Coordinates of C-alpha atoms in Angstrom, one line a residue:
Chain A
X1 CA 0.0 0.0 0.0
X2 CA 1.5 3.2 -0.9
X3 CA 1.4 5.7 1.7
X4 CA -1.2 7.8 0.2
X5 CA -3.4 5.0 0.7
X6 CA -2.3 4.2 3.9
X7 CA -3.3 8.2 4.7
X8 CA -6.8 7.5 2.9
X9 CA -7.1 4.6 4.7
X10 CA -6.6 6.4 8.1
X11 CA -9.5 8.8 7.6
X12 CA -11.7 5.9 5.5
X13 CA -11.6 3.5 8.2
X14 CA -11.5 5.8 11.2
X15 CA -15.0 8.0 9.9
X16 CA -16.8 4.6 8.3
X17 CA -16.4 6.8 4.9
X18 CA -16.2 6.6 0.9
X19 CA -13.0 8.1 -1.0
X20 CA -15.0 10.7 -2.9
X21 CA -15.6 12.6 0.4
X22 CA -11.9 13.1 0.9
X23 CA -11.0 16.1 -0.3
X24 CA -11.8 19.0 1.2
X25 CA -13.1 17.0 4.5
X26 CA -13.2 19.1 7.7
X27 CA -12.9 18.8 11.1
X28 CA -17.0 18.8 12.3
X29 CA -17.8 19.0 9.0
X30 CA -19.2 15.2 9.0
X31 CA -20.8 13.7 12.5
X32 CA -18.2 11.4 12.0
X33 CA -15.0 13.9 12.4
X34 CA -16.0 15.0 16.5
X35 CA -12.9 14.5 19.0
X36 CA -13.9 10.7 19.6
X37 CA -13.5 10.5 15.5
X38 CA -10.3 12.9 15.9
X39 CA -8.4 10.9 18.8
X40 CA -9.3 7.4 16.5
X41 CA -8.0 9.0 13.0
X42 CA -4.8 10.1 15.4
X43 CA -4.4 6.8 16.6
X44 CA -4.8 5.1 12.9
X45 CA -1.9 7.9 11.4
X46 CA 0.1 6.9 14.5
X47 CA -0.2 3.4 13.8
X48 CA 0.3 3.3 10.0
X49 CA 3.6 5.4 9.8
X50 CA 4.9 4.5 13.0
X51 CA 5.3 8.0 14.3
X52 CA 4.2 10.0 17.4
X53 CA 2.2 13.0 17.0
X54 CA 3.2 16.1 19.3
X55 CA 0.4 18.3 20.9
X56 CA 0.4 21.6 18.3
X57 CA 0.0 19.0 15.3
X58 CA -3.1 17.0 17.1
X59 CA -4.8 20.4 17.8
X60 CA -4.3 21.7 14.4
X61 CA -5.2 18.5 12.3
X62 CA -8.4 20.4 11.1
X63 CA -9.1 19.2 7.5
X64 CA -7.8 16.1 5.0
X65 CA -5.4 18.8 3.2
X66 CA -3.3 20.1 6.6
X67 CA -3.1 16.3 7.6
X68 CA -1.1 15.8 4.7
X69 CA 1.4 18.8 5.5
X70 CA 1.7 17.7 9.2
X71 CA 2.6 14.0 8.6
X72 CA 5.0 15.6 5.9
X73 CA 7.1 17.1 8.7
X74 CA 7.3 13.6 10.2
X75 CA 9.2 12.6 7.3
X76 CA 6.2 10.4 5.8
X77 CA 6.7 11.2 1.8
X78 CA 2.8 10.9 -0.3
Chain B
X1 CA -31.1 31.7 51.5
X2 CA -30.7 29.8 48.8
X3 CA -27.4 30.8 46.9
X4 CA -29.0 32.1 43.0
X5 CA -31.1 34.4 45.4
X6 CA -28.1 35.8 46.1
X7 CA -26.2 36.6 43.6
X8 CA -26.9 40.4 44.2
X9 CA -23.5 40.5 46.5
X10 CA -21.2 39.6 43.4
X11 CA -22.7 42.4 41.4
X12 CA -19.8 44.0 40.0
X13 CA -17.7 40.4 39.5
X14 CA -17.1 38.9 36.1
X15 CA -19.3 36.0 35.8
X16 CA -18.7 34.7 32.6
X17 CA -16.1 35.0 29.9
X18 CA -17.0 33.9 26.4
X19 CA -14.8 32.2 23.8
X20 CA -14.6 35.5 21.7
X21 CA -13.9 37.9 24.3
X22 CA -17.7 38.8 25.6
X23 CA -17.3 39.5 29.3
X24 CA -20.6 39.9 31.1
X25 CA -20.7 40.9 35.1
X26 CA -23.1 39.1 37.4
X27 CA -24.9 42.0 37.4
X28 CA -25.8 42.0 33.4
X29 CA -26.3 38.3 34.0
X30 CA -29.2 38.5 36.7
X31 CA -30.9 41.7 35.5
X32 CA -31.2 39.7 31.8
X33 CA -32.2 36.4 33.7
X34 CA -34.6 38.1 35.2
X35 CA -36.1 40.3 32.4
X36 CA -36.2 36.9 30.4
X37 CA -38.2 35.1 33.3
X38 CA -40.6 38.5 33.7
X39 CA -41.4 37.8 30.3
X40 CA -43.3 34.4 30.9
X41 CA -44.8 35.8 34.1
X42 CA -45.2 33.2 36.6
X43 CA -44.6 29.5 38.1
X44 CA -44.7 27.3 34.9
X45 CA -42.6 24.7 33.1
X46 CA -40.1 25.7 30.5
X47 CA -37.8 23.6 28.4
X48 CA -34.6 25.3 28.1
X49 CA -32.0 24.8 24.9
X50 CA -29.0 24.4 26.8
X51 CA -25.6 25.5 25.2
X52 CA -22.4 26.9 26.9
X53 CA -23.5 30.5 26.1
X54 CA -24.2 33.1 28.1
X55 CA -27.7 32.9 26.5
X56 CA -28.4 30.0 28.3
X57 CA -26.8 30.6 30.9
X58 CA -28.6 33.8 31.4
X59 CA -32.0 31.9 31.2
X60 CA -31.2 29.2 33.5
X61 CA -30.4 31.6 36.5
X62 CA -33.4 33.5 36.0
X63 CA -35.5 30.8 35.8
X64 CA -34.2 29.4 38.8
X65 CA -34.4 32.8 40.7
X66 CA -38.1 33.2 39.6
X67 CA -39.2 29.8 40.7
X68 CA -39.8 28.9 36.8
X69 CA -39.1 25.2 36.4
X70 CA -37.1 24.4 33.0
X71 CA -35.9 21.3 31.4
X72 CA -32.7 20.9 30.7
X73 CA -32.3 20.0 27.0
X74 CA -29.3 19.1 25.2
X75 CA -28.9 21.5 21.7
X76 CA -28.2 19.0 19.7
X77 CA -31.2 16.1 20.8
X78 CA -33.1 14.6 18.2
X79 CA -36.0 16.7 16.7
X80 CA -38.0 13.5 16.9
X81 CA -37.1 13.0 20.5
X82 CA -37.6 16.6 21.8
X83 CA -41.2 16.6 19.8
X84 CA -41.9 13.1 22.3
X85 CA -40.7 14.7 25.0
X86 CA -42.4 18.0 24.8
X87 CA -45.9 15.9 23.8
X88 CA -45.2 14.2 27.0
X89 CA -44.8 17.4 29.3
X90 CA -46.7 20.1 28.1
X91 CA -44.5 22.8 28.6
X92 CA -45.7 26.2 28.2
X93 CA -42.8 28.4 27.2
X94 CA -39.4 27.0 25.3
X95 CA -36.7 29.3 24.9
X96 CA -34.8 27.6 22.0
X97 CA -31.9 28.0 19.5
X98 CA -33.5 30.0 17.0
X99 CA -33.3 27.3 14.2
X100 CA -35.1 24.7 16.5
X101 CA -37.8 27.0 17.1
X102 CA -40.7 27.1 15.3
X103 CA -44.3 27.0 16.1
X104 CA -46.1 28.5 18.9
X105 CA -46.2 32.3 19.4
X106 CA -42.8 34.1 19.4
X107 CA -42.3 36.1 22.1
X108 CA -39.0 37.1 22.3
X109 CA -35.7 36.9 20.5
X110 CA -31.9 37.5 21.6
X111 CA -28.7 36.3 20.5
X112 CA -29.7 33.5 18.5
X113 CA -32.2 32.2 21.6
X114 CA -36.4 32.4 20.6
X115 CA -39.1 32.4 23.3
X116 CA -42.1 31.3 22.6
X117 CA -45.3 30.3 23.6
X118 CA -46.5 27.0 23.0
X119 CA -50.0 25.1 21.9
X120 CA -50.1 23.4 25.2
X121 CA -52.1 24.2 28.2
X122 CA -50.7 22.8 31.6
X123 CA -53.7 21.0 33.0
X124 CA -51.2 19.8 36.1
X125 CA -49.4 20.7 39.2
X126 CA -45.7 21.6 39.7
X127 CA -44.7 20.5 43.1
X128 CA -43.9 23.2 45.3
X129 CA -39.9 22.6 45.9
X130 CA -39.6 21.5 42.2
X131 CA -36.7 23.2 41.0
X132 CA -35.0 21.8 37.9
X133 CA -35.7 18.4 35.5
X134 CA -32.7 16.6 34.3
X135 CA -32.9 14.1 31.3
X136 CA -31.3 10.6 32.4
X137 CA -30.2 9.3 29.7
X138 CA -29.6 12.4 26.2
X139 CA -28.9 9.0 24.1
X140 CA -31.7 6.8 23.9
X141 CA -34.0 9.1 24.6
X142 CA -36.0 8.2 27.4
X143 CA -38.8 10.8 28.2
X144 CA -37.5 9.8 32.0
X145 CA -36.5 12.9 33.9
X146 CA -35.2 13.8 37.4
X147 CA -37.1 15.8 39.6
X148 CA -34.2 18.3 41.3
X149 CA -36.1 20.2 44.1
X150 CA -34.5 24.0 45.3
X151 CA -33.2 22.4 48.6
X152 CA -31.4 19.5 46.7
X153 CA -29.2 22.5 43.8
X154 CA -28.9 24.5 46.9
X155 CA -27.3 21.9 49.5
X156 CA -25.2 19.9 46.4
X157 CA -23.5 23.0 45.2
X158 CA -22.4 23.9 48.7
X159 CA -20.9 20.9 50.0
X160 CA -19.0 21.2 46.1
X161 CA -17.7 24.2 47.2
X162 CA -16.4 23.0 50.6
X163 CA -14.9 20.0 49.7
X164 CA -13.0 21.1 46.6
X165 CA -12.4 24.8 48.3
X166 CA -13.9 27.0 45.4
X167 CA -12.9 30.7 45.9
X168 CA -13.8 34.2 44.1
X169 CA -10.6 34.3 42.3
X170 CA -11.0 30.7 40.5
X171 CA -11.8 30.7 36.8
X172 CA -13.6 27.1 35.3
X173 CA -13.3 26.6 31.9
X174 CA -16.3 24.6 30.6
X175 CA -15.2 21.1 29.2
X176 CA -19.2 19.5 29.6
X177 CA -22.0 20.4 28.4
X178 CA -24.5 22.4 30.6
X179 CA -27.4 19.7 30.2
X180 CA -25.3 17.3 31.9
X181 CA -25.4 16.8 35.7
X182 CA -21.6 17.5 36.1
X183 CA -21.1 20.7 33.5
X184 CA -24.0 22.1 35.6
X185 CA -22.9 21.4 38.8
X186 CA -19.5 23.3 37.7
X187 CA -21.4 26.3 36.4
X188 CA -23.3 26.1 40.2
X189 CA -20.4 26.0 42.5
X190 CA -18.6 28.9 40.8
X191 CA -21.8 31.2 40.1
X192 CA -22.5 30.6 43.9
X193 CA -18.7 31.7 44.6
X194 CA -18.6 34.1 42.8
X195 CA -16.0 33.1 40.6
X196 CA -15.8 33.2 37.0
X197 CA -17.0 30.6 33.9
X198 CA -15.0 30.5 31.1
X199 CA -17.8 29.7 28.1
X200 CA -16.7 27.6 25.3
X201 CA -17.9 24.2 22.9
X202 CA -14.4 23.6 22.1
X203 CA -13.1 19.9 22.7
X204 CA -9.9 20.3 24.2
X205 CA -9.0 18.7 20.8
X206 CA -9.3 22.2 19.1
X207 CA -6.9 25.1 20.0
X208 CA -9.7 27.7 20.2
X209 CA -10.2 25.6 23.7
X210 CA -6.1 26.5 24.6
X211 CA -6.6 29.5 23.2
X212 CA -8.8 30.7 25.8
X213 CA -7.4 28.4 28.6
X214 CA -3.7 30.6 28.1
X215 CA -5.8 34.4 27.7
X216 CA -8.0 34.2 30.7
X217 CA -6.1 32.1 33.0
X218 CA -8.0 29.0 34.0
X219 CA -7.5 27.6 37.3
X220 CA -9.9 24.5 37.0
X221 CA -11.3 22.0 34.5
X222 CA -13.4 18.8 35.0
X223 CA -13.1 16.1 33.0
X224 CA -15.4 12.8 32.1
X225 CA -13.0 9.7 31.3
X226 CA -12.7 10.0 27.5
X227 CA -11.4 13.8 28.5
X228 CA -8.6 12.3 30.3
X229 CA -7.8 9.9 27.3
X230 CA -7.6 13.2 25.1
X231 CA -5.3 15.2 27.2
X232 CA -2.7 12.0 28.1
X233 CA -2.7 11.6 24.1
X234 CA -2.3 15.6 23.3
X235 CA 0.7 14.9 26.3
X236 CA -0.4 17.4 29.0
X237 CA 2.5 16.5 31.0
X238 CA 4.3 18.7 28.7
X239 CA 1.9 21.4 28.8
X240 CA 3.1 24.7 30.4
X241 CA -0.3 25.8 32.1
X242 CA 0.7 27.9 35.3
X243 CA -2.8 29.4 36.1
X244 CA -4.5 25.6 36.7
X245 CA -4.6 25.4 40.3
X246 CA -6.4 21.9 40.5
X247 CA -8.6 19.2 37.7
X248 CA -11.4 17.1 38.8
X249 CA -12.3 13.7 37.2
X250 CA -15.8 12.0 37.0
X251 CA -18.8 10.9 34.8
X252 CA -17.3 7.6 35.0
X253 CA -14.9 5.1 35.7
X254 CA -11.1 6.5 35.1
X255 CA -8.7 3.0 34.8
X256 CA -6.1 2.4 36.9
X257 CA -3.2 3.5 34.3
X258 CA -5.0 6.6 33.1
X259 CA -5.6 7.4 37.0
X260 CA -1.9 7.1 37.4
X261 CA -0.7 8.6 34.5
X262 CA -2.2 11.9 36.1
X263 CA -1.8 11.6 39.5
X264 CA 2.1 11.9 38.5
X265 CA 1.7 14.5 36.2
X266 CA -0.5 16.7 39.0
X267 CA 2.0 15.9 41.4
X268 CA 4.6 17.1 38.7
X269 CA 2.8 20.0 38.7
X270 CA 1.8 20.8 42.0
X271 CA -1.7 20.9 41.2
X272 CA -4.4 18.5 42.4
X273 CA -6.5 16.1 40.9
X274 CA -10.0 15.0 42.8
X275 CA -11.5 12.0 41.7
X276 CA -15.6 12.4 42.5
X277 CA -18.6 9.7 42.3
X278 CA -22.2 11.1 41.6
X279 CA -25.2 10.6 39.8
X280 CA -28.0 12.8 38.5
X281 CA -30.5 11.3 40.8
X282 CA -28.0 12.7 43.8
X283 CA -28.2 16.3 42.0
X284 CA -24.6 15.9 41.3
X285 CA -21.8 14.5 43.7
X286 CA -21.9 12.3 46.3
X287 CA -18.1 11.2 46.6
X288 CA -14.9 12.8 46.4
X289 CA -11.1 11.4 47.0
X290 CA -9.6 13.7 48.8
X291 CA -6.2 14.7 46.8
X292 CA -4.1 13.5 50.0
X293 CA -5.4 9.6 49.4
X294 CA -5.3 9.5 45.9
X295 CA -2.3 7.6 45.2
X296 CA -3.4 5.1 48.2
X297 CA -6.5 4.6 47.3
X298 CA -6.3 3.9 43.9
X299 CA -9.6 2.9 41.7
X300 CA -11.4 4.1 44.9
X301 CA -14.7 6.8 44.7
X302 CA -13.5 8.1 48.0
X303 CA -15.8 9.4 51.1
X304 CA -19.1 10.8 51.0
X305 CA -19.1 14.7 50.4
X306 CA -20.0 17.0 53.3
X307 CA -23.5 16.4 55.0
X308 CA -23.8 12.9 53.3
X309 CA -23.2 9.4 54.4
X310 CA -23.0 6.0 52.7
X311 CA -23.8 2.9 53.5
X312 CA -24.1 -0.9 52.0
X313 CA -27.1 -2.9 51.3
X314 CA -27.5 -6.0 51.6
X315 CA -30.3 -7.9 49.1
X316 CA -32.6 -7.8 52.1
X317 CA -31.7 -4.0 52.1
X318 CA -30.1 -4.2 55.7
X319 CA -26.4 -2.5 56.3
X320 CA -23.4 -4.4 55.5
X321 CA -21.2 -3.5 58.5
X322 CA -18.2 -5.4 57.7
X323 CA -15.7 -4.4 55.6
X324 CA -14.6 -5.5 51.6
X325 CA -18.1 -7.2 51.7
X326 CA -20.5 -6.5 48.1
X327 CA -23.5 -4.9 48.0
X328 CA -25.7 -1.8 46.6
X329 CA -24.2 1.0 47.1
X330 CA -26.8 3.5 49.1
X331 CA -26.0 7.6 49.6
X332 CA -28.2 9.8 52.2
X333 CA -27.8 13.2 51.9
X334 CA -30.3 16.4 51.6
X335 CA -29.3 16.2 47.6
X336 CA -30.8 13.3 47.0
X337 CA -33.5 14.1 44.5
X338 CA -37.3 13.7 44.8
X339 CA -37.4 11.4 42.4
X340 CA -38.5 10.3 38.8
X341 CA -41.4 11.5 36.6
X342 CA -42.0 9.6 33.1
X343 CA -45.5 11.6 32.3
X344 CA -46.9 15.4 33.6
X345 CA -48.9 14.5 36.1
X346 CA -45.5 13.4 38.2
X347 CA -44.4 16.8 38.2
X348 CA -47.0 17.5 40.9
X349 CA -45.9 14.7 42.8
X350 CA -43.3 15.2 46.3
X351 CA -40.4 14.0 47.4
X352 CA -40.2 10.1 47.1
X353 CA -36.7 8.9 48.2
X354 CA -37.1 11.0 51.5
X355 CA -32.8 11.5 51.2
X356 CA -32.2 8.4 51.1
X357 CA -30.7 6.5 47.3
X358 CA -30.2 3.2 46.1
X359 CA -27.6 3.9 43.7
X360 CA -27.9 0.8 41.1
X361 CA -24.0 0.7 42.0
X362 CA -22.6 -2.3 43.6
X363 CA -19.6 -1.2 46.2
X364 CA -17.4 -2.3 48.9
X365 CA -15.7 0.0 52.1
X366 CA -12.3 -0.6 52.9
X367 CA -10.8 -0.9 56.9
X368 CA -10.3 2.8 56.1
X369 CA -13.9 3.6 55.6
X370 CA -12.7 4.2 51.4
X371 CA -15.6 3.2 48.6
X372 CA -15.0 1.0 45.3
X373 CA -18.0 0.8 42.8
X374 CA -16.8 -3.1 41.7
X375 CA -20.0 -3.2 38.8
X376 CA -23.3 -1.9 38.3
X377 CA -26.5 -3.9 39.5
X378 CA -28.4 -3.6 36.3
X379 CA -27.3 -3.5 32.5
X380 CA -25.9 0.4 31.9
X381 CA -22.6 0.8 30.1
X382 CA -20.9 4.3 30.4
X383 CA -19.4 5.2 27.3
X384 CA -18.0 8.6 27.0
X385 CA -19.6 10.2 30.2
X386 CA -23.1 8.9 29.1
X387 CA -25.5 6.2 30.9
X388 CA -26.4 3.4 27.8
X389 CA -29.4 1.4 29.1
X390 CA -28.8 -2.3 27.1
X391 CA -32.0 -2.6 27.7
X392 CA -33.6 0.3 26.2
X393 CA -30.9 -0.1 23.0
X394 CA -32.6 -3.7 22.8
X395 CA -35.6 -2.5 22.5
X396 CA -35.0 0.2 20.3
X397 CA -33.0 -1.7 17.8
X398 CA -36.3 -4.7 17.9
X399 CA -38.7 -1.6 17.2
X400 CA -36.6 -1.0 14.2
X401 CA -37.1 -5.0 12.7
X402 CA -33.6 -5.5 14.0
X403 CA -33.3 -9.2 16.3
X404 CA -30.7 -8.6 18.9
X405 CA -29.2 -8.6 22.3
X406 CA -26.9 -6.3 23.4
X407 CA -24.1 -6.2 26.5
X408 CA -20.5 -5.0 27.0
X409 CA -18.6 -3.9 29.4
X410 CA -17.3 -0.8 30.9
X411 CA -17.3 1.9 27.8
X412 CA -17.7 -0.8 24.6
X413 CA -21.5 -1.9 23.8
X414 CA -21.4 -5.5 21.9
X415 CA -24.5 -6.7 19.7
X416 CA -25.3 -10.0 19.2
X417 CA -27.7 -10.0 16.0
X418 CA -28.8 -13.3 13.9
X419 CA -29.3 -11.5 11.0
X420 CA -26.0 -11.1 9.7
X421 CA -27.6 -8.5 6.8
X422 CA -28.7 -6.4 9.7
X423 CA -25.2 -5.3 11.0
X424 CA -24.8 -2.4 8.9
X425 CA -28.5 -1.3 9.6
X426 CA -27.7 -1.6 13.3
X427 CA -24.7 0.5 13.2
X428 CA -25.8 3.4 11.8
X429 CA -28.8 3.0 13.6
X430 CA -26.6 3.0 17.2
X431 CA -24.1 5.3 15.6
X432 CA -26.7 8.2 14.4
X433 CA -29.5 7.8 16.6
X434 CA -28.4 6.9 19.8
X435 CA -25.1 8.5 19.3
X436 CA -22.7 6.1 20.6
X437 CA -19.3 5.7 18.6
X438 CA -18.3 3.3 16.0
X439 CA -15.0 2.5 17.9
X440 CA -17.4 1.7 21.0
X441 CA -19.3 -0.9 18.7
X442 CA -18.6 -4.5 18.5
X443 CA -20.7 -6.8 16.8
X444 CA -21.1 -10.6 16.5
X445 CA -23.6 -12.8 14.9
X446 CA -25.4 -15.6 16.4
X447 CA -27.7 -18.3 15.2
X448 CA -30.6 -17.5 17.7
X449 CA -31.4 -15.7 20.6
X450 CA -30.4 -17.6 23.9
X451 CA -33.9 -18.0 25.5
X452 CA -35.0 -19.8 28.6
X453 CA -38.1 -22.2 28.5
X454 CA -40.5 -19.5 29.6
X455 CA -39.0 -16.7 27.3
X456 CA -36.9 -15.2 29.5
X457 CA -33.7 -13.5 27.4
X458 CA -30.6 -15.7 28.9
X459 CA -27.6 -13.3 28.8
X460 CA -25.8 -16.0 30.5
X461 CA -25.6 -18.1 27.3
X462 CA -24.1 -15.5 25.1
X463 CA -20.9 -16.3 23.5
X464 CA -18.1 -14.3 25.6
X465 CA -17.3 -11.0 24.5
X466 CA -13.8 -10.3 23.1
X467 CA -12.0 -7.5 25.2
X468 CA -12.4 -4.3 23.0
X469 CA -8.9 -3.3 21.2
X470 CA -6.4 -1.1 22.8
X471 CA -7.1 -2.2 26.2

């Protein structure tokens, strides 16, 4: 799996959600993305990359786009 | 003198701050109350939007001051459910968000809250010391409420204030929502202390929430379990927060490496961390550890809170006087509510539990006079802060064509269902309408429903449920 598919995956699995709702996905903007959905889609990125994500990143993971830019700065390449 | 008639004496005090900078005194805050409950006129029920604004706020104080009862209701409750419940009490006058208000005669409109005048005509009594009507359970819907009388909000929020030492100075920023027993009871203890409410929705997932924690100095928050997940994950150890003087923890069960975790870190700190017990049905709290046991009393609810007592029951209802011995765990106290009502008429009734509650919570006492809830006596999960009835998502899932039986443990609900086509039905059904979490959902699929010769449901002869992940 590459690891845009493993980032898909994270939000897919972790909101019960289709693809085509991806892009431009919010934070709140489905009843599925509330902290409960937040701390699980943390937990999945965690798991599939192996890293650990620090407190300003967790707080300011608020859409599928800035995701991509965080886990960037761990070094994970999409 | 009950303490909202009061309020008077912290007239020039900052009672609440909101998220985007809106300060309003407790002056502004009781002369609005007030004109709000002027408007209805008189003694009557209400059903009160709640939200953490000074809106609602507002309303709730004033109705309290003019002897208005209101019911609590969560903002974001089903349409269909608040429509059930309001056909079932007959309230006069709702002040609601404006988009959930419509019909009825407006009266009244003010940032974003509508009062208006309903179709119903109350053709019952409001008990004289009825003060306040709590839902049980915001999930499933249950029309059940809790009868708070004046007496019960009064004593509660004092012996709060004693045992956790709330002064003027502190500043609580809201973590709980205000239709739920504990956000309330945090909003009471400092109103009556004059101290100050910092207003916000913000999970303390979102940095508007840190935002305002760092600008306006909080000194306390309280936290349900899955907010103490949150904060270990966002790794508050390394937080600098020098204004939080100390956290309180309840709303459910905290595990022993959680409870750990941030007994360290609030020692790290130097701030302290209270673990408290209560139920809606005792107004709030009827337990607290006090911060110097908390390390050696592990897993433990603590003592009862000033001007209550426990005790254990056995079946026959007698006291258990020995120690680590089982039984139902019973709290006296003068906040012990009056009772239940499930239709209008029981608004009129009086108190029924005379202070004294059988808590549904099985417990033992230690040598040292310390209480441990070891399991509940009927079939309730608590999954994120809220009470699941098994029983009531049973029957809502049958109601919907769906054959199942549902258990779990702890903060995970588990489904058995023989219809292995149903499972995605179910989940959106649980997910959606009863609002608990996928991650909290397990579900398995049996060939029939375990059922004793006279038709009895036979939990007992479930397959055993597989620990949820993670744990």
């Amino acid at each position: 799996m590459s690891n845009l598919e493993k980032y898909n995956a994270a939000f897919i699995d972790s909101f019960g959600i289709n693809a085509e709702k991806l892009n431009g996905l919010l934070y709140q903007s489905i009843p599925e993305w509330d902290s409960i959905g937040h701390m699980q889609l943390v937990a999945a990125l965690e798991d599939s990359f192996q890293i650990m994500l620090e407190t300003d990143d967790i707080i300011d993971l608020s859409s599928y786009e800035i995701g991509k830019k965080i886990i960037a700065k761990y070094g994970v390449v999409l | 003198m009950y303490w909202f008639d009061d309020l008077e004496k912290y007239t020039e005090r900052v009672a609440v701050i909101c998220a985007g900078g809106l300060q309003k005194t407790y002056g502004e805050l009781i002369s609005g109350g007030d004109s709000l409950a002027r408007r209805i006129g008189g003694r009557t029920l209400v059903f009160l939007m709640c939200s953490n604004t000074v809106e609602s706020i507002k309303a709730y104080i004033g109705f309290l001051r003019a002897r208005i009862v209101p019911v609590l209701v969560d903002s974001s409750i089903d349409p269909q459910l608040l429509s059930r419940l309001e056909k079932t009490y007959k309230p006069e006058y709702c002040y609601y968000t404006d988009n959930r208000a419509s019909g009825g005669t407006t009266l009244f409109s003010h940032s974003g809250y509508t009062l208006f005048r309903t179709e119903y005509v109350r053709d019952y009594e409001l008990f004289e010391d009825l003060g306040l009507l709590m839902t049980t359970s915001g999930s499933t819907g249950s029309p059940k409420l809790v009868r708070q009388s004046y007496q019960n909000i009064d004593s509660n929020t004092r012996s709060i204030i004693e045992y956790l030492g709330i002064i003027g100075s502190d500043r609580a920023i809201t973590t709980l929502p205000m239709h739920y027993t504990y956000g309330l009871s945090i909003i009471n203890t400092h109103f009556a202390s004059g101290a100050t409410i910092l207003l916000n929705d913000a999970a303390v997932l979102q940095k508007e929430f840190w935002i305002m924690f760092k600008k306006y100095k909080a000194t306390t928050f309280g936290g349900v379990p899955y907010v103490y997940e949150m904060l270990s994950k966002l790794h508050f150890d390394q937080m600098q927060l020098p204004s939080l003087r100390y956290i309180t923890q309840a709303g459910g069960h905290l595990n022993a490496k959680l409870t750990r975790e941030f007994l360290k870190i609030c020692a790290d700190k130097e701030i302290q961390m209270i673990i408290m017990y209560g139920q809606t049905e005792a107004t709030a709290r009827m337990s607290y550890l006090p911060w110097e046991y908390a390390t050696k009393k592990i897993g433990s609810i603590g003592i009862a809170i000033p001007n209550g007592k426990f005790w254990i029951a056995d079946t026959d209802m007698s006291p258990i006087e020995q120690p680590n011995v089982v039984g139902e765990l019973v709290y006296e106290g003068p906040n012990v509510t009056l009772g239940y009502a499930q239709a209008s008429e029981d608004l009129a009734l009086g108190d029924e539990r005379n202070g004294v509650l059988f808590t549904g919570d099985m417990a033992k006492r230690d040598t040292d006079g310390y209480y441990y809830i070891v399991g509940r006596k009927k079939r309730f999960l608590k999954i994120f802060g809220s009470r699941v009835n098994l029983d009531e998502v049973e029957e809502l899932l049958t109601i919907h064509g769906i054959s199942c039986v549902c258990a779990g443990k702890d903060d995970h609900l588990h489904v058995f269902i023989t219809n292995p086509q149903d499972e995605d039905l179910a989940r959106n059904f649980i997910v959606h309408n009863i609002n608990i979490p996928r991650s909290a959902l397990t579900f398995s699929v049996i060939s029939e429903i375990p059922r004793s010769s006279s038709g009895k449901l036979l939990y007992s002869a479930l397959p055993p449920i597989d620990p949820p992940r993670n744990e």
